[in-house]
Short mmCIF file of N, CA and C in Angstrom, two decimals:
data_model
loop_
_atom_site.label_atom_id
_atom_site.label_comp_id
_atom_site.label_asym_id
_atom_site.label_seq_id
_atom_site.Cartn_x
_atom_site.Cartn_y
_atom_site.Cartn_z
N UNK A 574 105.76 117.36 63.94
CA UNK A 574 106.42 118.47 63.68
C UNK A 574 107.23 118.79 61.95
N UNK A 575 107.96 117.67 62.60
CA UNK A 575 108.72 117.58 61.21
C UNK A 575 108.07 117.88 59.81
N UNK A 576 106.50 116.65 59.66
CA UNK A 576 106.07 117.18 58.49
C UNK A 576 105.66 118.43 57.79
N UNK A 577 105.18 119.13 59.45
CA UNK A 577 104.69 120.29 59.07
C UNK A 577 106.17 121.51 58.79
N UNK A 578 107.40 121.22 59.19
CA UNK A 578 108.59 122.40 58.67
C UNK A 578 108.72 121.97 57.53
N UNK A 579 108.92 120.50 57.20
CA UNK A 579 108.55 120.01 55.74
C UNK A 579 107.97 120.68 54.45
N UNK A 580 106.37 120.96 54.87
CA UNK A 580 105.67 121.70 54.52
C UNK A 580 106.30 123.14 53.91
N UNK A 581 106.57 123.06 55.27
CA UNK A 581 106.90 125.37 54.99
C UNK A 581 108.23 125.22 54.29
N UNK A 582 108.45 124.32 53.88
CA UNK A 582 110.03 124.15 53.41
C UNK A 582 109.94 124.05 51.94
N UNK A 583 109.05 123.33 51.69
CA UNK A 583 108.24 123.28 50.21
C UNK A 583 107.84 124.49 49.61
N UNK A 584 106.76 124.78 50.39
CA UNK A 584 106.12 125.71 50.00
C UNK A 584 106.82 126.78 50.01
N UNK A 585 108.40 127.24 50.38
CA UNK A 585 108.66 128.35 50.13
C UNK A 585 109.20 128.15 48.72
N UNK A 586 109.21 127.13 48.48
CA UNK A 586 110.05 126.87 46.24
C UNK A 586 111.34 127.45 46.66
N UNK A 587 111.90 128.49 46.12
CA UNK A 587 113.14 128.12 46.16
C UNK A 587 113.96 129.50 46.87
N UNK A 588 112.86 129.69 47.85
CA UNK A 588 113.50 130.52 48.91
C UNK A 588 113.54 129.81 50.22
N UNK A 589 115.05 129.11 50.16
CA UNK A 589 115.01 128.13 51.24
C UNK A 589 114.84 128.79 52.75
N UNK A 590 114.38 128.74 53.61
CA UNK A 590 114.63 128.71 54.61
C UNK A 590 115.06 128.01 56.02
N UNK A 591 115.53 128.83 57.18
CA UNK A 591 115.86 127.44 57.71
C UNK A 591 115.18 127.53 59.07
N UNK A 592 114.06 126.62 59.06
CA UNK A 592 112.75 127.17 60.03
C UNK A 592 113.41 126.48 61.15
N UNK A 593 114.28 125.36 61.65
CA UNK A 593 114.73 124.66 62.33
C UNK A 593 115.31 125.50 63.53
N UNK A 594 116.46 126.18 62.74
CA UNK A 594 117.20 127.22 63.42
C UNK A 594 116.27 128.16 64.31
N UNK A 595 115.39 128.37 63.30
CA UNK A 595 114.88 129.72 63.95
C UNK A 595 113.96 129.00 64.83
N UNK A 596 113.29 128.19 64.99
CA UNK A 596 112.69 127.52 66.16
C UNK A 596 113.52 127.20 67.52
N UNK A 597 114.15 126.47 66.99
CA UNK A 597 115.02 126.46 68.06
C UNK A 597 115.90 127.67 68.75
N UNK A 598 116.38 128.56 68.03
CA UNK A 598 116.20 129.96 68.95
C UNK A 598 115.08 130.53 69.54
N UNK A 599 114.54 130.54 69.19
CA UNK A 599 112.58 130.95 69.71
C UNK A 599 112.45 130.02 71.24
N UNK A 600 112.59 128.83 70.79
CA UNK A 600 113.02 127.79 72.12
C UNK A 600 113.77 128.02 72.86
N UNK A 601 115.52 128.34 72.37
CA UNK A 601 115.89 128.77 74.02
C UNK A 601 115.99 130.14 74.50
N UNK A 602 114.87 131.01 73.56
CA UNK A 602 114.57 132.24 74.25
C UNK A 602 113.44 131.79 75.82
N UNK A 603 112.53 131.22 75.24
CA UNK A 603 111.69 129.95 76.32
C UNK A 603 111.95 130.17 77.04
N UNK A 604 113.47 128.89 77.16
CA UNK A 604 113.70 128.68 77.64
C UNK A 604 114.58 129.33 78.74
N UNK A 605 115.54 129.82 78.43
CA UNK A 605 116.13 131.33 79.21
C UNK A 605 115.46 131.99 80.69
N UNK A 606 113.86 131.92 80.30
CA UNK A 606 113.22 132.84 80.83
C UNK A 606 113.07 131.93 82.26
N UNK A 607 113.13 130.70 82.32
CA UNK A 607 112.88 130.22 84.09
C UNK A 607 114.17 130.42 85.03
N UNK A 608 115.15 129.59 84.11
CA UNK A 608 116.36 129.92 85.01
C UNK A 608 117.02 131.59 85.64
N UNK A 609 116.48 132.82 84.57
CA UNK A 609 116.30 134.12 84.86
C UNK A 609 115.57 134.31 86.10
N UNK A 610 114.64 134.00 86.13
CA UNK A 610 113.51 134.17 87.85
C UNK A 610 113.71 133.30 88.40
N UNK A 611 114.37 131.91 88.25
CA UNK A 611 114.90 131.44 89.42
C UNK A 611 115.92 132.00 90.18
N UNK A 612 117.25 132.48 89.24
CA UNK A 612 118.23 133.06 89.84
C UNK A 612 117.66 134.49 90.65
N UNK A 613 116.71 134.93 90.08
CA UNK A 613 116.12 136.32 91.23
C UNK A 613 115.21 136.43 92.74
N UNK A 614 114.59 135.11 91.99
CA UNK A 614 113.93 134.31 93.59
C UNK A 614 115.55 133.97 94.31
N UNK A 615 116.26 133.47 93.94
CA UNK A 615 117.69 132.98 95.05
C UNK A 615 117.88 133.63 95.36
N UNK A 616 118.52 134.50 94.74
CA UNK A 616 119.33 135.85 95.38
C UNK A 616 118.19 136.53 95.74
N UNK A 617 116.92 137.05 95.43
CA UNK A 617 116.24 138.26 96.38
C UNK A 617 116.02 137.22 97.59
N UNK A 618 115.51 135.98 98.03
CA UNK A 618 115.06 135.39 99.16
C UNK A 618 116.63 135.26 99.95
N UNK A 619 117.19 135.47 99.35
CA UNK A 619 118.96 134.74 100.23
C UNK A 619 119.65 136.06 100.53
N UNK A 620 119.29 137.24 99.86
CA UNK A 620 119.13 138.48 100.83
C UNK A 620 118.36 138.39 101.93
N UNK A 621 117.32 137.92 101.74
CA UNK A 621 116.13 138.58 102.94
C UNK A 621 116.53 137.81 104.30
N UNK A 622 116.96 136.33 103.57
CA UNK A 622 117.61 135.34 105.22
C UNK A 622 118.47 135.93 105.72
N UNK A 623 119.89 136.52 105.01
CA UNK A 623 121.12 136.95 105.74
C UNK A 623 121.21 138.03 106.39
N UNK A 624 119.88 139.28 105.79
CA UNK A 624 119.67 140.23 106.81
C UNK A 624 118.40 139.76 107.90
N UNK A 625 117.52 138.81 108.28
CA UNK A 625 117.07 138.47 109.25
C UNK A 625 117.79 137.77 109.97
N UNK A 626 118.64 136.51 109.81
CA UNK A 626 119.90 135.70 110.64
C UNK A 626 121.06 135.73 109.55
N UNK A 627 122.10 136.86 110.35
CA UNK A 627 122.96 137.08 109.92
C UNK A 627 124.03 135.97 110.45
N UNK A 628 123.90 135.32 111.76
CA UNK A 628 125.00 133.92 111.94
C UNK A 628 124.83 133.32 111.16
N UNK A 629 123.78 132.63 110.53
CA UNK A 629 124.11 131.88 109.13
C UNK A 629 124.19 132.29 107.71
N UNK A 630 124.89 133.31 107.79
CA UNK A 630 125.90 133.39 106.42
C UNK A 630 125.75 132.31 105.31
N UNK A 631 127.13 131.20 106.63
CA UNK A 631 127.83 129.99 105.49
C UNK A 631 126.89 129.29 104.71
N UNK A 632 126.22 128.94 105.61
CA UNK A 632 124.71 128.35 105.33
C UNK A 632 124.19 128.64 104.06
N UNK A 633 123.41 129.85 104.63
CA UNK A 633 122.76 130.87 103.24
C UNK A 633 123.08 130.84 102.17
N UNK A 634 124.65 131.43 102.21
CA UNK A 634 125.46 131.27 100.78
C UNK A 634 125.64 129.92 100.04
N UNK A 635 125.94 129.17 100.89
CA UNK A 635 126.17 127.49 100.04
C UNK A 635 124.73 126.86 99.83
N UNK A 636 124.26 127.23 100.41
CA UNK A 636 122.34 127.47 99.30
C UNK A 636 122.21 127.68 98.51
N UNK A 637 122.72 128.89 98.48
CA UNK A 637 122.97 130.42 97.11
C UNK A 637 123.28 129.63 96.28
N UNK A 638 124.64 129.43 96.33
CA UNK A 638 125.15 129.02 95.32
C UNK A 638 124.51 127.81 94.58
N UNK A 639 124.09 127.19 95.40
CA UNK A 639 123.78 125.49 95.29
C UNK A 639 122.71 125.27 93.86
N UNK A 640 122.00 126.71 94.19
CA UNK A 640 120.61 126.34 94.02
C UNK A 640 120.74 127.42 92.42
N UNK A 641 121.87 128.51 92.48
CA UNK A 641 122.05 129.14 91.23
C UNK A 641 122.87 128.01 90.08
N UNK A 642 123.60 127.39 90.90
CA UNK A 642 124.45 126.21 89.83
C UNK A 642 122.98 125.52 89.40
N UNK A 643 122.14 124.88 89.64
CA UNK A 643 120.54 124.55 89.40
C UNK A 643 120.26 125.10 88.11
N UNK A 644 119.66 125.96 88.35
CA UNK A 644 119.09 127.29 87.99
C UNK A 644 120.04 127.77 86.24
N UNK A 645 121.17 127.80 86.81
CA UNK A 645 121.94 127.91 85.15
C UNK A 645 121.99 126.72 84.44
N UNK A 646 121.98 125.12 85.27
CA UNK A 646 121.99 124.61 84.13
C UNK A 646 120.79 124.01 83.42
N UNK A 647 119.86 124.08 83.70
CA UNK A 647 118.52 124.47 83.21
C UNK A 647 119.04 125.63 81.91
N UNK A 648 119.28 126.30 81.72
CA UNK A 648 119.84 127.61 80.75
C UNK A 648 120.45 126.53 79.85
N UNK A 649 121.93 126.09 80.46
CA UNK A 649 122.72 125.01 79.17
C UNK A 649 122.00 124.44 78.38
N UNK A 650 120.98 123.32 79.15
CA UNK A 650 120.08 122.19 78.78
C UNK A 650 119.64 122.74 77.98
N UNK A 651 118.71 123.93 78.05
CA UNK A 651 118.05 124.68 76.98
C UNK A 651 118.99 125.13 75.74
N UNK A 652 120.28 125.81 75.62
CA UNK A 652 121.29 125.53 74.51
C UNK A 652 121.39 124.60 73.83
N UNK A 653 121.78 123.02 74.74
CA UNK A 653 121.83 121.72 74.22
C UNK A 653 120.84 121.50 73.57
N UNK A 654 119.73 121.68 73.68
CA UNK A 654 118.43 120.79 73.18
C UNK A 654 118.11 121.35 71.96
N UNK A 655 118.64 123.12 71.56
CA UNK A 655 118.52 123.56 69.80
C UNK A 655 119.84 122.48 69.31
N UNK A 656 120.60 122.16 69.48
CA UNK A 656 121.79 122.18 68.87
C UNK A 656 121.37 120.34 68.99
N UNK A 657 121.00 119.19 69.63
CA UNK A 657 120.33 117.70 69.51
C UNK A 657 119.56 117.66 68.76
N UNK A 658 118.32 118.87 68.48
CA UNK A 658 117.04 118.33 68.01
C UNK A 658 116.92 119.31 66.53
N UNK A 659 118.79 119.56 65.38
CA UNK A 659 118.44 120.32 64.55
C UNK A 659 118.50 119.04 63.51
#
């Protein structure tokens, strides 16, 4: 892929563009979709579980927070990958 990026940069001539940065931002945008959907599913199903079994609120809430943390970790990894592969 780096050969293609070099070809694009040389074809641009004097108008140099930062193609790598643009690709990284698009990649992060796509990487943020998964955790966003995951967080919605976690809290939506957690709300349903709390409505069905209010006595298990502590366990359900703990599992919700752990699932949220893991989903957000994926989003943070997506941010870091944009910097790592520059």
